[in-house]
mmCIF file of C-alpha atoms in Angstrom:
data_model
loop_
_atom_site.group_PDB
_atom_site.id
_atom_site.type_symbol
_atom_site.label_atom_id
_atom_site.label_comp_id
_atom_site.label_asym_id
_atom_site.label_seq_id
_atom_site.Cartn_x
_atom_site.Cartn_y
_atom_site.Cartn_z
ATOM 1 C CA MET A 1 77.685 32.579 155.459
ATOM 2 C CA ILE A 2 77.023 34.135 152.060
ATOM 3 C CA ILE A 3 73.273 34.448 151.184
ATOM 4 C CA LYS A 4 72.837 33.423 147.520
ATOM 5 C CA SER A 5 69.101 32.796 147.497
ATOM 6 C CA ALA A 6 66.077 33.363 149.688
ATOM 7 C CA ASP A 7 62.694 32.050 148.533
ATOM 8 C CA PHE A 8 59.200 31.914 149.992
ATOM 9 C CA ILE A 9 58.028 28.368 150.077
ATOM 10 C CA CYS A 10 54.690 28.206 151.852
ATOM 11 C CA SER A 11 52.378 29.529 154.598
ATOM 12 C CA ASN A 12 50.485 27.160 156.912
ATOM 13 C CA THR A 13 48.574 26.682 160.123
ATOM 14 C CA GLN A 14 48.940 22.893 159.907
ATOM 15 C CA VAL A 15 52.103 21.063 160.771
ATOM 16 C CA SER A 16 51.063 18.180 158.585
ATOM 17 C CA LYS A 17 51.309 20.362 155.442
ATOM 18 C CA LEU A 18 54.731 21.787 156.065
ATOM 19 C CA PRO A 19 57.594 20.869 153.777
ATOM 20 C CA PRO A 20 59.268 17.448 154.490
ATOM 21 C CA PRO A 21 61.606 17.833 157.440
ATOM 22 C CA LEU A 22 64.729 17.011 155.432
ATOM 23 C CA LYS A 23 66.545 20.305 155.877
ATOM 24 C CA PRO A 24 67.619 22.140 159.046
ATOM 25 C CA GLU A 25 65.359 24.968 160.058
ATOM 26 C CA TYR A 26 65.315 27.852 162.498
ATOM 27 C CA ALA A 27 62.176 29.379 163.892
ATOM 28 C CA PHE A 28 62.036 33.172 164.566
ATOM 29 C CA ILE A 29 59.471 34.302 167.095
ATOM 30 C CA GLY A 30 58.935 37.080 169.584
ATOM 31 C CA ARG A 31 56.281 39.475 170.899
ATOM 32 C CA SER A 32 54.323 41.313 168.215
ATOM 33 C CA ASN A 33 56.009 44.484 166.962
ATOM 34 C CA VAL A 34 59.525 43.243 168.110
ATOM 35 C CA GLY A 35 60.889 43.935 164.555
ATOM 36 C CA LYS A 36 60.898 40.264 163.418
ATOM 37 C CA SER A 37 60.170 40.903 159.766
ATOM 38 C CA SER A 38 62.763 43.658 159.402
ATOM 39 C CA LEU A 39 65.398 41.434 161.047
ATOM 40 C CA ILE A 40 64.573 38.423 158.728
ATOM 41 C CA ASN A 41 64.940 40.757 155.717
ATOM 42 C CA MET A 42 68.189 42.132 156.938
ATOM 43 C CA LEU A 43 69.615 38.715 157.619
ATOM 44 C CA VAL A 44 68.808 37.289 154.200
ATOM 45 C CA ALA A 45 69.633 40.596 152.457
ATOM 46 C CA LYS A 46 66.297 40.577 150.545
ATOM 47 C CA LYS A 47 64.002 43.532 151.227
ATOM 48 C CA GLY A 48 60.347 42.538 151.495
ATOM 49 C CA LEU A 49 60.825 38.781 151.745
ATOM 50 C CA ALA A 50 59.100 38.803 155.155
ATOM 51 C CA LYS A 51 56.212 41.342 155.075
ATOM 52 C CA THR A 52 56.668 44.227 157.515
ATOM 53 C CA SER A 53 53.731 46.153 158.909
ATOM 54 C CA GLN A 54 52.971 48.988 161.260
ATOM 55 C CA THR A 55 50.196 46.701 162.586
ATOM 56 C CA PRO A 56 51.311 44.349 165.368
ATOM 57 C CA GLY A 57 50.146 40.702 164.804
ATOM 58 C CA LYS A 58 50.277 40.763 161.021
ATOM 59 C CA THR A 59 52.035 37.453 160.812
ATOM 60 C CA GLN A 60 49.293 34.855 161.390
ATOM 61 C CA LEU A 61 50.756 31.793 159.647
ATOM 62 C CA ILE A 62 53.842 29.548 159.766
ATOM 63 C CA ASN A 63 55.914 30.948 156.894
ATOM 64 C CA HIS A 64 58.805 28.844 155.395
ATOM 65 C CA PHE A 65 61.587 30.512 153.454
ATOM 66 C CA LEU A 66 64.248 28.358 151.796
ATOM 67 C CA ILE A 67 67.724 29.915 152.199
ATOM 68 C CA ASN A 68 70.629 28.893 149.792
ATOM 69 C CA GLU A 69 68.518 25.890 148.887
ATOM 70 C CA ASN A 70 69.959 24.384 152.020
ATOM 71 C CA TRP A 71 68.049 25.478 155.148
ATOM 72 C CA TYR A 72 64.678 26.853 156.229
ATOM 73 C CA LEU A 73 64.079 30.106 157.912
ATOM 74 C CA VAL A 74 60.676 29.924 159.543
ATOM 75 C CA ASP A 75 58.695 33.038 160.415
ATOM 76 C CA LEU A 76 56.235 32.353 163.272
ATOM 77 C CA PRO A 77 53.345 34.435 164.406
ATOM 78 C CA GLY A 78 54.210 36.964 167.198
ATOM 79 C CA TYR A 79 52.743 36.365 170.636
ATOM 80 C CA GLY A 80 51.316 38.874 173.106
ATOM 81 C CA TYR A 81 49.209 40.893 170.773
ATOM 82 C CA ALA A 82 45.987 41.777 172.724
ATOM 83 C CA ARG A 83 43.722 42.886 169.901
ATOM 84 C CA ILE A 84 42.550 39.375 168.807
ATOM 85 C CA SER A 85 39.850 37.284 170.283
ATOM 86 C CA LYS A 86 40.714 34.830 173.106
ATOM 87 C CA SER A 87 39.743 31.863 171.019
ATOM 88 C CA LYS A 88 41.934 32.877 168.080
ATOM 89 C CA LYS A 89 44.836 33.563 170.446
ATOM 90 C CA GLU A 90 44.427 30.045 171.923
ATOM 91 C CA ASP A 91 44.292 28.564 168.307
ATOM 92 C CA TRP A 92 47.534 30.402 167.474
ATOM 93 C CA ASN A 93 49.275 29.266 170.588
ATOM 94 C CA LYS A 94 48.231 25.667 169.903
ATOM 95 C CA PHE A 95 49.541 25.404 166.409
ATOM 96 C CA ILE A 96 52.818 27.392 167.250
ATOM 97 C CA ARG A 97 53.533 25.050 170.115
ATOM 98 C CA THR A 98 52.587 22.022 168.075
ATOM 99 C CA TYR A 99 55.100 23.126 165.519
ATOM 100 C CA LEU A 100 57.847 23.739 168.058
ATOM 101 C CA ASN A 101 57.221 20.530 169.783
ATOM 102 C CA LYS A 102 56.868 18.191 166.921
ATOM 103 C CA ARG A 103 59.021 19.548 164.063
ATOM 104 C CA GLU A 104 61.878 16.966 163.681
ATOM 105 C CA SER A 105 64.075 19.221 161.647
ATOM 106 C CA LEU A 106 63.925 22.337 163.935
ATOM 107 C CA GLN A 107 67.443 23.055 165.011
ATOM 108 C CA CYS A 108 66.994 26.222 167.191
ATOM 109 C CA VAL A 109 64.415 28.705 168.200
ATOM 110 C CA MET A 110 65.498 32.225 167.836
ATOM 111 C CA VAL A 111 63.615 34.198 170.443
ATOM 112 C CA LEU A 112 63.535 37.937 169.561
ATOM 113 C CA ILE A 113 63.509 40.472 172.482
ATOM 114 C CA ASP A 114 63.087 44.255 172.222
ATOM 115 C CA SER A 115 66.335 45.643 173.550
ATOM 116 C CA ARG A 116 64.577 48.803 174.655
ATOM 117 C CA VAL A 117 62.257 47.381 177.260
ATOM 118 C CA GLU A 118 62.642 45.848 180.570
ATOM 119 C CA PRO A 119 62.200 42.026 180.850
ATOM 120 C CA GLN A 120 58.562 41.106 179.984
ATOM 121 C CA LYS A 121 56.677 38.349 181.766
ATOM 122 C CA ILE A 122 55.443 36.902 178.447
ATOM 123 C CA ASP A 123 59.003 36.652 177.060
ATOM 124 C CA LEU A 124 60.241 35.026 180.277
ATOM 125 C CA GLU A 125 57.345 32.568 180.301
ATOM 126 C CA PHE A 126 57.969 31.545 176.647
ATOM 127 C CA CYS A 127 61.642 30.964 177.376
ATOM 128 C CA ASN A 128 60.725 28.844 180.387
ATOM 129 C CA TRP A 129 58.234 26.814 178.281
ATOM 130 C CA LEU A 130 61.030 26.164 175.721
ATOM 131 C CA GLY A 131 63.376 25.159 178.631
ATOM 132 C CA GLU A 132 60.740 22.748 180.013
ATOM 133 C CA LYS A 133 60.313 21.115 176.531
ATOM 134 C CA GLY A 134 64.082 20.808 176.187
ATOM 135 C CA LEU A 135 64.024 22.947 172.999
ATOM 136 C CA SER A 136 67.285 24.709 172.018
ATOM 137 C CA PHE A 137 66.963 28.468 171.846
ATOM 138 C CA VAL A 138 68.971 31.746 171.583
ATOM 139 C CA LEU A 139 68.097 35.233 172.476
ATOM 140 C CA ILE A 140 68.197 37.926 169.752
ATOM 141 C CA PHE A 141 67.886 41.404 171.075
ATOM 142 C CA THR A 142 66.445 43.787 168.354
ATOM 143 C CA LYS A 143 66.363 47.433 167.624
ATOM 144 C CA ALA A 144 69.804 48.029 169.242
ATOM 145 C CA ASP A 145 70.229 51.218 167.082
ATOM 146 C CA LYS A 146 67.396 53.041 168.892
ATOM 147 C CA GLN A 147 69.443 53.520 172.019
ATOM 148 C CA SER A 148 72.958 53.553 173.402
ATOM 149 C CA ARG A 149 75.009 50.356 173.778
ATOM 150 C CA VAL A 150 74.955 50.948 177.516
ATOM 151 C CA LYS A 151 71.182 50.905 177.585
ATOM 152 C CA THR A 152 71.112 47.683 175.484
ATOM 153 C CA ASP A 153 73.667 46.045 177.845
ATOM 154 C CA GLN A 154 71.520 46.933 180.797
ATOM 155 C CA THR A 155 68.459 45.304 179.194
ATOM 156 C CA VAL A 156 70.382 42.138 178.420
ATOM 157 C CA ALA A 157 71.817 41.994 181.959
ATOM 158 C CA ALA A 158 68.372 42.435 183.449
ATOM 159 C CA PHE A 159 66.966 39.735 181.182
ATOM 160 C CA ARG A 160 69.797 37.311 182.129
ATOM 161 C CA LYS A 161 69.178 37.930 185.779
ATOM 162 C CA GLU A 162 65.498 37.011 185.357
ATOM 163 C CA LEU A 163 66.324 33.834 183.457
ATOM 164 C CA LEU A 164 68.801 32.706 185.974
ATOM 165 C CA LYS A 165 65.960 32.314 188.418
ATOM 166 C CA THR A 166 64.888 29.270 186.439
ATOM 167 C CA PHE A 167 67.934 28.348 184.159
ATOM 168 C CA GLU A 168 71.276 27.144 185.302
ATOM 169 C CA GLU A 169 72.836 28.536 182.138
ATOM 170 C CA ILE A 170 71.855 31.379 179.875
ATOM 171 C CA PRO A 171 71.432 30.595 176.113
ATOM 172 C CA GLN A 172 73.597 32.538 173.594
ATOM 173 C CA VAL A 173 72.756 36.178 173.081
ATOM 174 C CA PHE A 174 72.933 38.183 169.939
ATOM 175 C CA ILE A 175 72.550 42.083 169.669
ATOM 176 C CA THR A 176 71.025 43.178 166.507
ATOM 177 C CA SER A 177 69.823 46.132 164.458
ATOM 178 C CA ALA A 178 67.933 45.708 161.140
ATOM 179 C CA GLU A 179 68.747 49.370 160.371
ATOM 180 C CA GLU A 180 72.528 49.094 160.845
ATOM 181 C CA HIS A 181 72.958 45.388 160.069
ATOM 182 C CA THR A 182 74.330 44.816 163.497
ATOM 183 C CA GLY A 183 74.678 41.197 164.516
ATOM 184 C CA ARG A 184 74.000 39.817 160.926
ATOM 185 C CA GLU A 185 77.401 38.049 160.496
ATOM 186 C CA GLU A 186 77.101 36.574 164.028
ATOM 187 C CA VAL A 187 73.653 35.181 163.660
ATOM 188 C CA LEU A 188 74.427 33.666 160.223
ATOM 189 C CA ALA A 189 77.681 32.196 161.478
ATOM 190 C CA PHE A 190 75.815 30.549 164.325
ATOM 191 C CA ILE A 191 73.256 29.018 161.914
ATOM 192 C CA ASP A 192 76.182 27.931 159.576
ATOM 193 C CA SER A 193 77.904 26.151 162.350
ATOM 194 C CA ILE A 194 74.770 24.077 163.232
ATOM 195 C CA ASN A 195 74.106 23.329 159.508
ATOM 196 C CA ALA A 196 77.555 21.906 159.248
ATOM 197 C CA ASN A 197 76.660 19.142 161.680
ATOM 198 C CA PHE A 198 73.162 18.371 160.215
ATOM 199 C CA ASP A 199 72.957 14.892 158.810
ATOM 200 C CA PRO A 200 70.432 14.881 155.811
ATOM 201 C CA LYS A 201 70.569 11.103 155.480
ATOM 202 C CA ALA A 202 69.553 10.674 159.135
ATOM 203 C CA ALA A 203 66.727 13.125 158.662
ATOM 204 C CA ALA A 204 65.562 11.308 155.579
ATOM 205 C CA LEU A 205 65.469 7.971 157.517
ATOM 206 C CA LEU A 206 63.542 9.521 160.393
ATOM 207 C CA PHE A 207 61.066 10.975 157.942
ATOM 208 C CA GLU A 208 60.563 7.543 156.243
ATOM 209 C CA ASP A 209 60.084 5.928 159.676
ATOM 210 C CA PHE A 210 57.499 8.567 160.456
ATOM 211 C CA LYS A 211 55.579 8.031 157.167
ATOM 212 C CA ASN A 212 55.600 4.315 157.636
ATOM 213 C CA SER A 213 54.192 4.565 161.172
ATOM 214 C CA ILE A 214 51.162 6.676 160.000
#
């Protein structure tokens, strides 16, 4: 896939105010400080599209970016950041899960995992929640340039082992580095393959049925 355009569309905390679900979209989510913004900017080859920060938990909204005027890349708030109030954390969890559960045009959840750390309970719990809801997801291991490939492979193997305790099959895995552009072509090719099977007419009919039912 060649990225020709990448444009910010909107930020929201309400699913009802999101763009009409007429194009395929892919939600990027992971623990705070997993390198999500850097990865997004690398994928779309547009520095500064997603705002990077040294402060974990910076993304607090559902951010929609329109790519090639054809599909949406959705930047979701990170989970697991401790320095926010319990009530705010619950609010974030509620609107994130509502979006993931209800968004008709969501094709796949891209779960970002830090390749440098052992399997984290919060990542495994989130993957299990996606599995329970029947939501399609893949695993994107980030920051692979920060260590040897052997270390990264060990992290991936350990994560696979933990997931196999609750999953019969492991979702597709991508190894990435925002610094070295590792995994860019593979992730974009994956998205491209799903986009090829997306039926915009069917999406439009579903959306019309939804509006008429309100």
